[in-house]
mmCIF file of C-alpha atoms in Angstrom:
data_model
loop_
_atom_site.group_PDB
_atom_site.id
_atom_site.type_symbol
_atom_site.label_atom_id
_atom_site.label_comp_id
_atom_site.label_asym_id
_atom_site.label_seq_id
_atom_site.Cartn_x
_atom_site.Cartn_y
_atom_site.Cartn_z
ATOM 1 C CA MET I 198 -16.552 -18.898 -0.653
ATOM 2 C CA PHE I 199 -16.579 -16.678 2.723
ATOM 3 C CA LYS I 200 -17.855 -13.223 2.665
ATOM 4 C CA MET I 201 -14.576 -11.661 2.984
ATOM 5 C CA GLU I 202 -13.245 -13.391 -0.187
ATOM 6 C CA GLN I 203 -16.563 -12.494 -1.929
ATOM 7 C CA GLU I 204 -16.205 -9.033 -0.980
ATOM 8 C CA PHE I 205 -12.630 -8.860 -2.146
ATOM 9 C CA GLN I 206 -13.575 -10.263 -5.436
ATOM 10 C CA GLU I 207 -16.332 -8.048 -6.150
ATOM 11 C CA ILE I 208 -14.573 -4.821 -5.228
ATOM 12 C CA ASP I 209 -11.739 -5.990 -7.385
ATOM 13 C CA SER I 210 -13.742 -6.853 -10.338
ATOM 14 C CA LYS I 211 -15.483 -3.466 -10.314
ATOM 15 C CA ASN I 212 -12.418 -1.513 -9.637
ATOM 16 C CA SER I 213 -14.159 0.287 -6.741
ATOM 17 C CA TRP I 214 -11.578 0.432 -4.286
ATOM 18 C CA ASN I 215 -11.531 4.057 -4.259
ATOM 19 C CA SER I 216 -15.457 4.170 -3.600
ATOM 20 C CA VAL I 217 -15.199 1.907 -0.758
ATOM 21 C CA TYR I 218 -12.379 3.774 0.823
ATOM 22 C CA GLN I 219 -14.360 7.352 0.262
ATOM 23 C CA LYS I 220 -17.259 5.562 2.139
ATOM 24 C CA ILE I 221 -15.241 4.556 5.171
ATOM 25 C CA ARG I 222 -13.771 8.076 5.003
ATOM 26 C CA HIS I 223 -17.373 9.627 5.019
ATOM 27 C CA LYS I 224 -18.422 7.442 7.972
ATOM 28 C CA SER I 225 -15.392 8.188 10.080
ATOM 29 C CA ASN I 226 -15.559 11.692 9.242
ATOM 30 C CA SER I 227 -18.943 11.808 11.158
ATOM 31 C CA TYR I 228 -17.315 10.945 14.319
ATOM 32 C CA ASP I 229 -17.780 13.797 17.037
ATOM 33 C CA TYR I 230 -14.280 13.555 18.622
ATOM 34 C CA THR I 231 -12.251 16.803 19.568
ATOM 35 C CA CYS I 232 -8.537 17.543 19.009
ATOM 36 C CA LYS I 233 -8.262 20.529 21.334
ATOM 37 C CA ASP I 234 -4.898 19.656 22.952
ATOM 38 C CA ALA I 235 -3.290 18.992 19.668
ATOM 39 C CA ARG I 236 -4.316 22.315 18.320
ATOM 40 C CA ARG I 237 -3.200 24.429 21.112
ATOM 41 C CA MET I 238 -0.614 27.200 20.228
ATOM 42 C CA ASP I 239 2.005 25.552 22.427
ATOM 43 C CA ASN I 240 1.664 22.287 20.896
ATOM 44 C CA LYS I 241 1.094 22.888 17.174
ATOM 45 C CA SER I 242 4.871 22.973 16.311
ATOM 46 C CA LEU I 243 4.919 19.264 17.971
ATOM 47 C CA ASN I 244 2.825 17.915 15.111
ATOM 48 C CA ARG I 245 4.551 16.857 11.984
ATOM 49 C CA TYR I 246 1.383 17.406 9.740
ATOM 50 C CA ARG I 247 -1.157 20.124 10.278
ATOM 51 C CA ASP I 248 -4.254 17.748 9.499
ATOM 52 C CA VAL I 249 -3.016 14.713 11.579
ATOM 53 C CA ASN I 250 -3.750 15.108 15.174
ATOM 54 C CA PRO I 251 -4.587 12.762 18.034
ATOM 55 C CA TYR I 252 -8.132 12.783 19.662
ATOM 56 C CA ASP I 253 -8.381 14.168 23.124
ATOM 57 C CA HIS I 254 -10.012 11.146 24.531
ATOM 58 C CA SER I 255 -7.421 8.593 23.234
ATOM 59 C CA ARG I 256 -3.967 10.555 23.068
ATOM 60 C CA VAL I 257 -1.087 9.481 25.000
ATOM 61 C CA ILE I 258 -0.476 11.665 28.280
ATOM 62 C CA LEU I 259 3.234 12.125 29.341
ATOM 63 C CA LYS I 260 3.626 11.963 32.963
ATOM 64 C CA ARG I 261 6.842 13.879 33.627
ATOM 65 C CA GLY I 262 8.782 16.521 32.014
ATOM 66 C CA ASP I 263 7.693 20.000 30.922
ATOM 67 C CA LYS I 264 4.886 18.837 28.579
ATOM 68 C CA ASP I 265 2.351 16.103 28.642
ATOM 69 C CA TYR I 266 1.655 16.335 25.024
ATOM 70 C CA ILE I 267 2.829 13.921 22.182
ATOM 71 C CA ASN I 268 1.077 13.317 18.851
ATOM 72 C CA ALA I 269 0.409 9.635 19.671
ATOM 73 C CA SER I 270 -2.773 7.787 20.283
ATOM 74 C CA LEU I 271 -3.743 4.660 22.114
ATOM 75 C CA VAL I 272 -5.644 2.447 19.600
ATOM 76 C CA LYS I 273 -7.705 -0.564 21.066
ATOM 77 C CA VAL I 274 -9.370 -3.419 19.289
ATOM 78 C CA LYS I 275 -10.994 -4.912 22.149
ATOM 79 C CA ALA I 276 -12.512 -7.985 20.399
ATOM 80 C CA ALA I 277 -8.957 -9.084 19.385
ATOM 81 C CA ASN I 278 -7.448 -8.060 22.804
ATOM 82 C CA ARG I 279 -4.955 -5.699 21.023
ATOM 83 C CA THR I 280 -3.727 -2.463 22.032
ATOM 84 C CA TYR I 281 -1.207 -0.319 20.060
ATOM 85 C CA ILE I 282 0.360 3.141 20.228
ATOM 86 C CA LEU I 283 0.146 4.821 16.842
ATOM 87 C CA THR I 284 2.261 7.894 16.619
ATOM 88 C CA GLN I 285 4.027 10.100 14.107
ATOM 89 C CA GLY I 286 7.656 9.778 13.112
ATOM 90 C CA PRO I 287 9.648 11.806 15.818
ATOM 91 C CA LEU I 288 10.810 15.474 14.966
ATOM 92 C CA PRO I 289 14.203 16.703 16.463
ATOM 93 C CA THR I 290 11.915 18.716 18.969
ATOM 94 C CA THR I 291 9.835 15.398 20.042
ATOM 95 C CA THR I 292 12.359 12.752 20.194
ATOM 96 C CA SER I 293 12.584 13.081 23.953
ATOM 97 C CA HIS I 294 9.048 12.925 24.322
ATOM 98 C CA PHE I 295 9.083 9.825 22.188
ATOM 99 C CA TRP I 296 11.428 7.805 24.405
ATOM 100 C CA LEU I 297 9.686 9.123 27.556
ATOM 101 C CA MET I 298 6.549 7.513 26.156
ATOM 102 C CA VAL I 299 8.316 4.384 25.453
ATOM 103 C CA TRP I 300 9.668 4.228 28.949
ATOM 104 C CA GLU I 301 6.189 5.293 30.700
ATOM 105 C CA GLN I 302 4.044 2.940 28.743
ATOM 106 C CA GLN I 303 6.802 0.158 29.339
ATOM 107 C CA THR I 304 6.737 -0.527 25.582
ATOM 108 C CA LYS I 305 8.797 -3.730 24.493
ATOM 109 C CA ALA I 306 9.071 -2.922 20.884
ATOM 110 C CA ILE I 307 9.050 -0.015 18.411
ATOM 111 C CA LEU I 308 7.674 -0.829 15.060
ATOM 112 C CA MET I 309 9.088 1.486 12.566
ATOM 113 C CA LEU I 310 7.488 1.250 8.831
ATOM 114 C CA ASN I 311 9.203 4.011 7.004
ATOM 115 C CA ARG I 312 12.798 5.180 6.126
ATOM 116 C CA ILE I 313 14.291 8.466 7.416
ATOM 117 C CA ILE I 314 14.584 9.792 4.059
ATOM 118 C CA GLU I 315 11.923 9.105 1.346
ATOM 119 C CA LYS I 316 12.017 10.878 -2.049
ATOM 120 C CA ASN I 317 14.637 13.342 -0.851
ATOM 121 C CA THR I 318 12.471 14.292 2.008
ATOM 122 C CA VAL I 319 12.939 13.733 5.674
ATOM 123 C CA LYS I 320 10.039 11.897 6.920
ATOM 124 C CA CYS I 321 11.404 10.977 10.477
ATOM 125 C CA HIS I 322 14.307 12.248 12.824
ATOM 126 C CA GLN I 323 17.233 9.954 13.355
ATOM 127 C CA TYR I 324 15.957 9.130 16.971
ATOM 128 C CA TRP I 325 18.265 6.177 17.887
ATOM 129 C CA PRO I 326 21.973 5.810 18.042
ATOM 130 C CA MET I 327 23.552 4.076 15.043
ATOM 131 C CA SER I 328 26.505 2.191 16.781
ATOM 132 C CA GLN I 329 27.809 1.036 20.002
ATOM 133 C CA ASP I 330 30.073 4.140 20.003
ATOM 134 C CA GLU I 331 27.109 6.493 20.115
ATOM 135 C CA GLU I 332 24.667 7.012 22.884
ATOM 136 C CA LEU I 333 21.712 9.440 22.862
ATOM 137 C CA VAL I 334 21.320 11.443 26.186
ATOM 138 C CA LEU I 335 17.814 13.066 26.874
ATOM 139 C CA THR I 336 18.642 15.272 29.738
ATOM 140 C CA GLY I 337 15.182 17.169 29.444
ATOM 141 C CA VAL I 338 13.366 13.762 30.470
ATOM 142 C CA GLY I 339 16.181 11.924 32.181
ATOM 143 C CA LEU I 340 16.691 9.106 29.683
ATOM 144 C CA LYS I 341 19.646 7.700 27.724
ATOM 145 C CA VAL I 342 19.407 5.447 24.720
ATOM 146 C CA ALA I 343 22.518 3.160 23.691
ATOM 147 C CA PHE I 344 22.778 0.893 20.741
ATOM 148 C CA LEU I 345 23.408 -2.752 21.561
ATOM 149 C CA GLY I 346 23.298 -4.518 18.025
ATOM 150 C CA GLU I 347 21.190 -5.305 14.880
ATOM 151 C CA LYS I 348 20.339 -8.092 12.552
ATOM 152 C CA PRO I 349 19.423 -7.241 8.920
ATOM 153 C CA ALA I 350 16.670 -9.729 7.288
ATOM 154 C CA THR I 351 15.250 -9.540 3.520
ATOM 155 C CA ASN I 352 12.797 -6.724 4.296
ATOM 156 C CA TYR I 353 13.391 -5.576 7.743
ATOM 157 C CA THR I 354 16.196 -5.035 10.430
ATOM 158 C CA VAL I 355 15.847 -5.837 13.986
ATOM 159 C CA ARG I 356 17.900 -3.821 16.503
ATOM 160 C CA GLU I 357 18.478 -3.996 20.201
ATOM 161 C CA LEU I 358 18.464 -0.645 22.159
ATOM 162 C CA MET I 359 19.236 -0.251 25.693
ATOM 163 C CA LEU I 360 16.839 2.545 27.584
ATOM 164 C CA THR I 361 18.037 3.848 30.871
ATOM 165 C CA ASP I 362 16.295 5.915 33.304
ATOM 166 C CA LEU I 363 19.179 8.316 34.707
ATOM 167 C CA GLU I 364 17.388 8.939 37.857
ATOM 168 C CA SER I 365 16.723 5.616 39.120
ATOM 169 C CA GLY I 366 19.452 3.718 37.132
ATOM 170 C CA GLN I 367 16.640 1.228 35.765
ATOM 171 C CA LYS I 368 17.584 -0.162 32.374
ATOM 172 C CA ARG I 369 15.280 -1.927 29.788
ATOM 173 C CA VAL I 370 16.075 -3.399 26.446
ATOM 174 C CA VAL I 371 13.825 -2.134 23.690
ATOM 175 C CA LEU I 372 13.579 -3.878 20.380
ATOM 176 C CA HIS I 373 13.463 -1.701 17.285
ATOM 177 C CA LEU I 374 11.826 -3.769 14.308
ATOM 178 C CA HIS I 375 12.183 -1.631 11.145
ATOM 179 C CA TYR I 376 10.459 -2.610 8.039
ATOM 180 C CA THR I 377 12.558 -1.172 5.232
ATOM 181 C CA THR I 378 11.087 -1.900 1.966
ATOM 182 C CA TRP I 379 7.577 -0.359 1.783
ATOM 183 C CA PRO I 380 7.521 1.348 -1.661
ATOM 184 C CA ASP I 381 6.906 4.999 -2.175
ATOM 185 C CA PHE I 382 3.228 5.780 -2.403
ATOM 186 C CA GLY I 383 2.257 2.139 -2.533
ATOM 187 C CA VAL I 384 2.164 -1.067 -0.498
ATOM 188 C CA PRO I 385 4.731 -3.835 0.247
ATOM 189 C CA GLU I 386 6.142 -5.939 -2.308
ATOM 190 C CA SER I 387 3.858 -8.986 -1.497
ATOM 191 C CA PRO I 388 1.635 -9.964 1.287
ATOM 192 C CA ALA I 389 4.087 -12.758 2.088
ATOM 193 C CA ALA I 390 6.775 -10.438 2.786
ATOM 194 C CA PHE I 391 4.712 -8.221 4.827
ATOM 195 C CA LEU I 392 3.314 -11.145 6.814
ATOM 196 C CA ALA I 393 6.924 -12.465 7.524
ATOM 197 C CA PHE I 394 7.469 -9.041 9.244
ATOM 198 C CA LEU I 395 4.287 -9.548 11.211
ATOM 199 C CA GLN I 396 5.400 -12.853 12.334
ATOM 200 C CA ALA I 397 8.793 -11.764 13.447
ATOM 201 C CA VAL I 398 6.909 -8.929 15.538
ATOM 202 C CA ARG I 399 4.709 -11.504 17.180
ATOM 203 C CA GLU I 400 7.563 -14.029 17.888
ATOM 204 C CA SER I 401 9.471 -11.066 19.506
ATOM 205 C CA GLY I 402 6.789 -10.949 22.322
ATOM 206 C CA ALA I 403 6.029 -7.304 21.364
ATOM 207 C CA LEU I 404 2.331 -7.791 20.983
ATOM 208 C CA ASP I 405 1.892 -9.951 24.144
ATOM 209 C CA VAL I 406 -0.561 -8.950 26.731
ATOM 210 C CA ASP I 407 1.806 -8.887 29.628
ATOM 211 C CA VAL I 408 3.977 -6.042 28.078
ATOM 212 C CA GLY I 409 3.163 -2.429 27.214
ATOM 213 C CA PRO I 410 1.614 -1.771 23.859
ATOM 214 C CA PRO I 411 3.889 -1.508 20.867
ATOM 215 C CA VAL I 412 4.714 1.824 19.454
ATOM 216 C CA VAL I 413 3.765 1.713 15.745
ATOM 217 C CA HIS I 414 4.784 4.577 13.691
ATOM 218 C CA CYS I 415 5.369 5.469 10.037
ATOM 219 C CA SER I 416 5.753 9.282 9.018
ATOM 220 C CA ALA I 417 2.253 10.576 10.094
ATOM 221 C CA GLY I 418 1.344 7.468 12.020
ATOM 222 C CA ILE I 419 -1.853 6.804 9.993
ATOM 223 C CA GLY I 420 -1.293 5.033 6.666
ATOM 224 C CA ARG I 421 1.237 2.373 7.122
ATOM 225 C CA SER I 422 0.791 2.182 10.839
ATOM 226 C CA GLY I 423 -2.953 1.606 10.283
ATOM 227 C CA THR I 424 -2.443 -0.918 7.584
ATOM 228 C CA PHE I 425 -0.148 -3.010 9.984
ATOM 229 C CA CYS I 426 -2.679 -2.940 12.998
ATOM 230 C CA LEU I 427 -5.611 -3.626 10.745
ATOM 231 C CA VAL I 428 -4.121 -6.865 9.348
ATOM 232 C CA ASP I 429 -2.771 -7.995 12.696
ATOM 233 C CA SER I 430 -6.069 -7.539 14.376
ATOM 234 C CA CYS I 431 -8.217 -9.160 11.810
ATOM 235 C CA LEU I 432 -5.992 -12.114 11.668
ATOM 236 C CA VAL I 433 -6.345 -12.434 15.289
ATOM 237 C CA LEU I 434 -10.020 -12.349 15.256
ATOM 238 C CA ILE I 435 -10.135 -15.053 12.516
ATOM 239 C CA GLU I 436 -8.089 -17.391 14.595
ATOM 240 C CA ALA I 437 -10.481 -16.622 17.471
ATOM 241 C CA ASN I 438 -13.270 -17.783 15.363
ATOM 242 C CA GLY I 439 -11.668 -20.948 14.378
ATOM 243 C CA GLY I 440 -10.289 -19.718 10.946
ATOM 244 C CA ARG I 441 -13.661 -18.620 9.829
ATOM 245 C CA LEU I 442 -13.615 -15.441 7.561
ATOM 246 C CA ASP I 443 -17.105 -14.712 7.567
ATOM 247 C CA ARG I 444 -17.156 -13.581 11.076
ATOM 248 C CA VAL I 445 -14.841 -10.754 10.679
ATOM 249 C CA ASP I 446 -15.681 -7.629 9.015
ATOM 250 C CA VAL I 447 -12.675 -5.782 7.653
ATOM 251 C CA GLN I 448 -14.139 -2.351 7.226
ATOM 252 C CA GLU I 449 -15.998 -2.484 10.629
ATOM 253 C CA VAL I 450 -12.780 -3.307 12.290
ATOM 254 C CA LEU I 451 -11.197 -0.244 10.490
ATOM 255 C CA LEU I 452 -14.055 2.104 11.450
ATOM 256 C CA GLU I 453 -13.756 0.917 14.914
ATOM 257 C CA MET I 454 -9.956 1.775 15.038
ATOM 258 C CA ARG I 455 -10.578 5.147 13.430
ATOM 259 C CA LYS I 456 -12.548 6.005 16.821
ATOM 260 C CA TYR I 457 -9.177 6.179 18.389
ATOM 261 C CA ARG I 458 -6.936 7.795 15.635
ATOM 262 C CA MET I 459 -7.962 9.667 12.621
ATOM 263 C CA GLY I 460 -7.413 8.702 9.114
ATOM 264 C CA LEU I 461 -6.101 5.050 9.415
ATOM 265 C CA ILE I 462 -5.422 3.440 6.307
ATOM 266 C CA GLN I 463 -4.532 6.184 3.935
ATOM 267 C CA THR I 464 -5.062 5.042 0.499
ATOM 268 C CA PRO I 465 -7.488 2.802 -1.340
ATOM 269 C CA ASP I 466 -4.364 0.709 -2.276
ATOM 270 C CA GLN I 467 -3.430 0.345 1.473
ATOM 271 C CA LEU I 468 -7.095 -0.951 2.043
ATOM 272 C CA ARG I 469 -6.863 -3.393 -0.992
ATOM 273 C CA PHE I 470 -3.489 -4.659 0.497
ATOM 274 C CA SER I 471 -4.885 -5.102 3.785
ATOM 275 C CA TYR I 472 -7.341 -7.498 2.337
ATOM 276 C CA LEU I 473 -4.837 -9.322 0.496
ATOM 277 C CA ALA I 474 -2.694 -9.813 3.512
ATOM 278 C CA ILE I 475 -5.660 -10.841 5.561
ATOM 279 C CA LEU I 476 -6.707 -13.530 3.281
ATOM 280 C CA GLU I 477 -3.289 -14.724 2.815
ATOM 281 C CA GLY I 478 -2.632 -15.081 6.381
ATOM 282 C CA ALA I 479 -6.030 -16.859 6.962
ATOM 283 C CA ARG I 480 -4.961 -19.237 4.241
ATOM 284 C CA ALA I 481 -1.625 -20.140 6.249
ATOM 285 C CA LEU I 482 -3.671 -20.376 9.290
ATOM 286 C CA SER I 483 -6.023 -22.748 7.551
ATOM 287 C CA CYS I 484 -3.085 -24.949 6.443
ATOM 288 C CA CYS I 485 -1.701 -24.875 9.752
ATOM 289 C CA GLN I 486 -5.164 -26.107 11.275
ATOM 290 C CA GLN I 487 -5.412 -28.724 8.645
ATOM 291 C CA LYS I 488 -2.045 -30.166 9.262
ATOM 292 C CA ASP I 489 -2.714 -30.128 13.137
ATOM 293 C CA ALA I 490 -6.076 -32.040 12.612
ATOM 294 C CA HIS I 491 -4.413 -34.640 10.505
ATOM 295 C CA PRO I 492 -0.925 -35.058 11.291
ATOM 296 C CA THR I 493 1.284 -37.724 9.739
ATOM 297 C CA ALA I 494 2.424 -40.660 11.696
ATOM 298 C CA ASP I 495 5.927 -39.153 12.354
ATOM 299 C CA GLU I 496 4.356 -36.117 13.465
ATOM 300 C CA ARG I 497 2.106 -37.781 15.826
ATOM 301 C CA VAL I 498 5.173 -39.490 17.235
ATOM 302 C CA ILE I 499 7.279 -36.264 17.413
ATOM 303 C CA ASN I 500 4.493 -34.271 19.065
ATOM 304 C CA ARG I 501 3.835 -37.065 21.719
ATOM 305 C CA SER I 502 7.272 -37.743 22.524
ATOM 306 C CA PRO I 503 7.820 -37.639 26.365
ATOM 307 C CA GLU I 504 11.493 -36.750 26.060
ATOM 308 C CA ARG I 505 10.723 -33.823 23.911
ATOM 309 C CA ASN I 506 7.672 -32.567 25.900
ATOM 310 C CA GLY I 507 9.034 -33.346 29.411
ATOM 311 C CA ILE I 508 5.860 -35.346 30.284
ATOM 312 C CA THR I 509 4.804 -39.029 31.024
ATOM 313 C CA GLU I 510 3.875 -41.162 28.141
ATOM 314 C CA GLU I 511 0.564 -41.657 29.863
ATOM 315 C CA SER I 512 -0.175 -37.813 30.003
ATOM 316 C CA SER I 513 1.227 -36.847 26.655
ATOM 317 C CA GLU I 514 -1.837 -37.806 24.518
ATOM 318 C CA SER I 515 -4.203 -35.930 26.749
ATOM 319 C CA GLU I 516 -1.972 -32.682 26.898
ATOM 320 C CA ALA I 517 -1.844 -32.649 22.913
ATOM 321 C CA THR I 518 -5.608 -32.819 22.780
ATOM 322 C CA ASP I 519 -6.212 -30.148 25.332
ATOM 323 C CA SER I 520 -3.998 -27.842 23.655
ATOM 324 C CA SER I 521 -6.403 -27.431 20.679
ATOM 325 C CA ASP I 522 -8.936 -25.989 22.909
ATOM 326 C CA ASP I 523 -6.627 -23.163 23.568
ATOM 327 C CA GLU I 524 -5.983 -22.206 20.057
ATOM 328 C CA ASP I 525 -6.858 -19.761 19.913
ATOM 329 C CA GLU I 526 -0.876 9.580 6.754
ATOM 330 C CA GLY I 527 -3.221 13.505 6.541
ATOM 331 C CA ASP I 528 -0.573 14.229 3.690
ATOM 332 C CA ASP I 529 0.127 11.715 0.948
ATOM 333 C CA GLU I 530 3.805 12.260 2.256
ATOM 334 C CA ASP I 531 2.933 9.334 4.574
ATOM 335 C CA THR I 532 4.422 6.730 2.111
ATOM 336 C CA VAL I 533 7.801 5.256 1.800
ATOM 337 C CA GLY I 534 10.154 6.272 -0.732
ATOM 338 C CA GLY I 535 13.507 5.105 -2.306
ATOM 339 C CA GLY I 536 15.627 7.341 0.310
ATOM 340 C CA LYS I 537 18.514 5.252 1.623
ATOM 341 C CA ASP I 538 18.375 5.066 5.386
ATOM 342 C CA ALA I 539 21.962 5.262 6.925
ATOM 343 C CA SER I 540 21.220 2.479 9.257
ATOM 344 C CA GLU I 541 21.016 -0.068 6.511
ATOM 345 C CA ASN I 542 24.857 -0.148 6.308
ATOM 346 C CA GLY I 543 25.098 -1.139 10.193
ATOM 347 C CA GLU I 544 27.214 -3.942 10.997
ATOM 348 C CA GLY I 545 24.918 -6.889 12.059
ATOM 349 C CA SER I 546 25.280 -8.324 15.623
ATOM 350 C CA SER I 547 25.003 -12.085 16.225
ATOM 351 C CA ARG I 548 22.857 -11.638 19.088
ATOM 352 C CA LEU I 549 19.820 -10.792 17.228
ATOM 353 C CA PRO I 550 17.330 -13.286 15.312
ATOM 354 C CA THR I 551 17.591 -14.214 11.592
ATOM 355 C CA GLY I 552 14.761 -12.988 9.357
ATOM 356 C CA ALA I 553 12.260 -15.212 8.001
ATOM 357 C CA GLY I 554 12.713 -13.662 4.391
ATOM 358 C CA ASP I 555 9.579 -13.908 2.323
ATOM 359 C CA SER I 556 8.199 -16.867 3.574
ATOM 360 C CA PRO I 557 4.527 -16.656 4.596
ATOM 361 C CA PRO I 558 4.111 -17.030 8.537
ATOM 362 C CA PRO I 559 3.275 -19.871 10.368
ATOM 363 C CA LEU I 560 0.115 -20.246 12.526
ATOM 364 C CA PRO I 561 -0.107 -16.936 14.417
ATOM 365 C CA PRO I 562 0.349 -16.846 18.253
ATOM 366 C CA ARG I 563 -2.279 -17.998 20.269
ATOM 367 C CA LEU I 564 -4.958 -15.314 21.186
ATOM 368 C CA LYS I 565 -4.977 -16.499 24.983
ATOM 369 C CA ARG I 566 -1.768 -17.259 26.814
ATOM 370 C CA SER I 567 -1.436 -19.867 29.773
ATOM 371 C CA SER I 568 -0.074 -18.711 33.171
ATOM 372 C CA GLU I 569 2.851 -20.852 32.468
ATOM 373 C CA GLU I 570 3.591 -19.254 29.245
ATOM 374 C CA ASN I 571 3.115 -15.789 30.598
ATOM 375 C CA SER I 572 5.741 -16.442 33.297
ATOM 376 C CA ASN I 573 8.196 -17.622 30.701
ATOM 377 C CA SER I 574 7.652 -15.075 28.152
ATOM 378 C CA SER I 575 10.411 -12.681 29.016
ATOM 379 C CA SER I 576 13.148 -15.061 29.242
ATOM 380 C CA GLU I 577 11.974 -16.894 25.869
ATOM 381 C CA ALA I 578 12.158 -13.360 24.071
ATOM 382 C CA LYS I 579 15.629 -12.747 25.695
ATOM 383 C CA ASP I 580 16.799 -16.244 24.296
ATOM 384 C CA LEU I 581 15.421 -15.429 20.887
ATOM 385 C CA LEU I 582 17.172 -12.125 20.629
ATOM 386 C CA ALA I 583 20.265 -13.289 22.100
ATOM 387 C CA GLY I 584 20.558 -16.078 19.373
ATOM 388 C CA GLU I 585 21.389 -18.762 22.170
ATOM 389 C CA PRO I 586 20.473 -22.322 21.565
ATOM 390 C CA GLY I 587 17.222 -23.305 23.149
ATOM 391 C CA ALA I 588 18.166 -23.187 26.799
ATOM 392 C CA LYS I 589 14.494 -24.561 27.574
ATOM 393 C CA GLU I 590 12.521 -27.344 26.554
ATOM 394 C CA THR I 591 9.163 -26.797 24.640
ATOM 395 C CA PRO I 592 6.245 -26.314 27.151
ATOM 396 C CA PRO I 593 4.236 -29.479 27.554
ATOM 397 C CA ARG I 594 1.273 -27.849 25.952
ATOM 398 C CA LYS I 595 2.613 -26.357 22.872
ATOM 399 C CA ARG I 596 2.590 -28.472 19.978
ATOM 400 C CA LEU I 597 5.268 -28.403 17.041
ATOM 401 C CA ARG I 598 4.643 -25.439 14.698
ATOM 402 C CA ILE I 599 4.251 -26.613 11.112
ATOM 403 C CA VAL I 600 4.999 -23.969 8.579
ATOM 404 C CA PRO I 601 2.635 -23.954 5.633
ATOM 405 C CA PRO I 602 3.661 -24.028 1.889
ATOM 406 C CA HIS I 603 4.527 -20.719 0.198
ATOM 407 C CA LEU I 604 1.475 -18.671 -0.839
ATOM 408 C CA SER I 605 1.249 -15.947 -3.454
ATOM 409 C CA GLU I 606 -1.249 -13.776 -4.724
ATOM 410 C CA LYS I 607 -2.041 -15.847 -7.650
ATOM 411 C CA ASP I 608 -3.225 -18.570 -5.242
ATOM 412 C CA LEU I 609 -6.019 -16.275 -3.994
ATOM 413 C CA PRO I 610 -9.514 -16.996 -5.455
#
C-alpha cells in the first residue's frame, strides 16, 4: 500500500479531516504575500467576497481598458507543467474584465464549476449569451461574445462561444465546460463523475501547453476551483512518476498552489474528496498501464496494424515500443446549490461532443507532447467539437486508448 493510500485510510479512520485541513490553513496563513491592489478603494467593489483577494505577485493584470484589476490569479504547479487562472464568478460590473482576460491570455476554455443561482442566491452573473439570437457586446473593452451551440452530458454541459475583437475583427472559438451537479456545501456525487468531467476537459485541449491557461471559476474561485486543479495536477504528477503514488504529496501540492491564490480547497470535505478522486484516477491509470504492458493478441495486432497507423510493417513494432517512453471559497457561500441554471434548458447542438457520463476516465493525456502532436492539436480539437467523423488517421506514435473498468468508492482500500 502506498503512502497516499495509507494517509487517506489513517485520516479517514480517525475522522480527522478537519484537523488536517486546519493544519494546512495554518501553514498557508503564514505566507507573507500582500493584496494591496485588491484592497484599493477603487477596486473593492470588483471583489465578490471581502475576504477572497488575489495576491499582488500572482494577480492577472489586464492590458487594455480603463482598469488593470480583476479578481483572478495565475496559479502554477511547476512540477506538473500546469498553469491555471482561478477567478471569482463574474459580477455584472466585471463581466467585460472577465472576457478581456480570456482574450488577452489566449484562453481556449472556461471551466465553470457552479450554477448561476444556488440556494436562491445569485452566485455568478450570466456572462454568456444563451442562444444564437443573442450576443453580448462589451463596448468598454471592444469585445463581442456570440453563442454557437451546446451539448449537454450527464453532469456537465459543453458550449461553444465566439469571441470577437471589435477593433481588429479577429475571432476565436472559446469552449465553456460547465459542471452542473456539484452539490450545495458538498462535493460531486462520485469521483467517477468528476473524473469524467476532467477527462472531457483534457480531451478538449484546454489544458495543453501550446494554448493559454484555462480560466477556472466557481463563485469565489477557491473551493471547487481549487479542488479541480489539485486533482488534475496530482494525477499529472502520478503519471509522470510512472503511476507511483508514493512520490506525490497531496498536501504539499496544495500548499504550493496556495502560494498563488489564498484559500484553495475551502472545506475538509473538499480535501477528502480530492484524495478520493486522485486515488481513483490513479487506479484507472494503473489499469491502463497494465493493459498496455500485457495486451491481448487481438490488441497487439490492432496496435501494430500498418493500415491503421500509417507506417510500414517493419517500423510498426519499434514505434509502439518507443511510445511507452513518452508516457508520460472565503465565504461558505462558495458551494453549489440546487438553484436551476436557465442554461440547462438550452437546445443542444450536434456540433459538440457527447459526454462521458459517469464512466471513469481512460489514461490521462501525456505530460509531454511531441512536436507532431502539438502541430495537430488545434485541428484535432476542432474536429472533436464539430462532431465530425475522424478526418485524420491516428498519429503513428499514439497507441489505442484502452478504457479501464468502472471503479467506485467501495473499490478503494
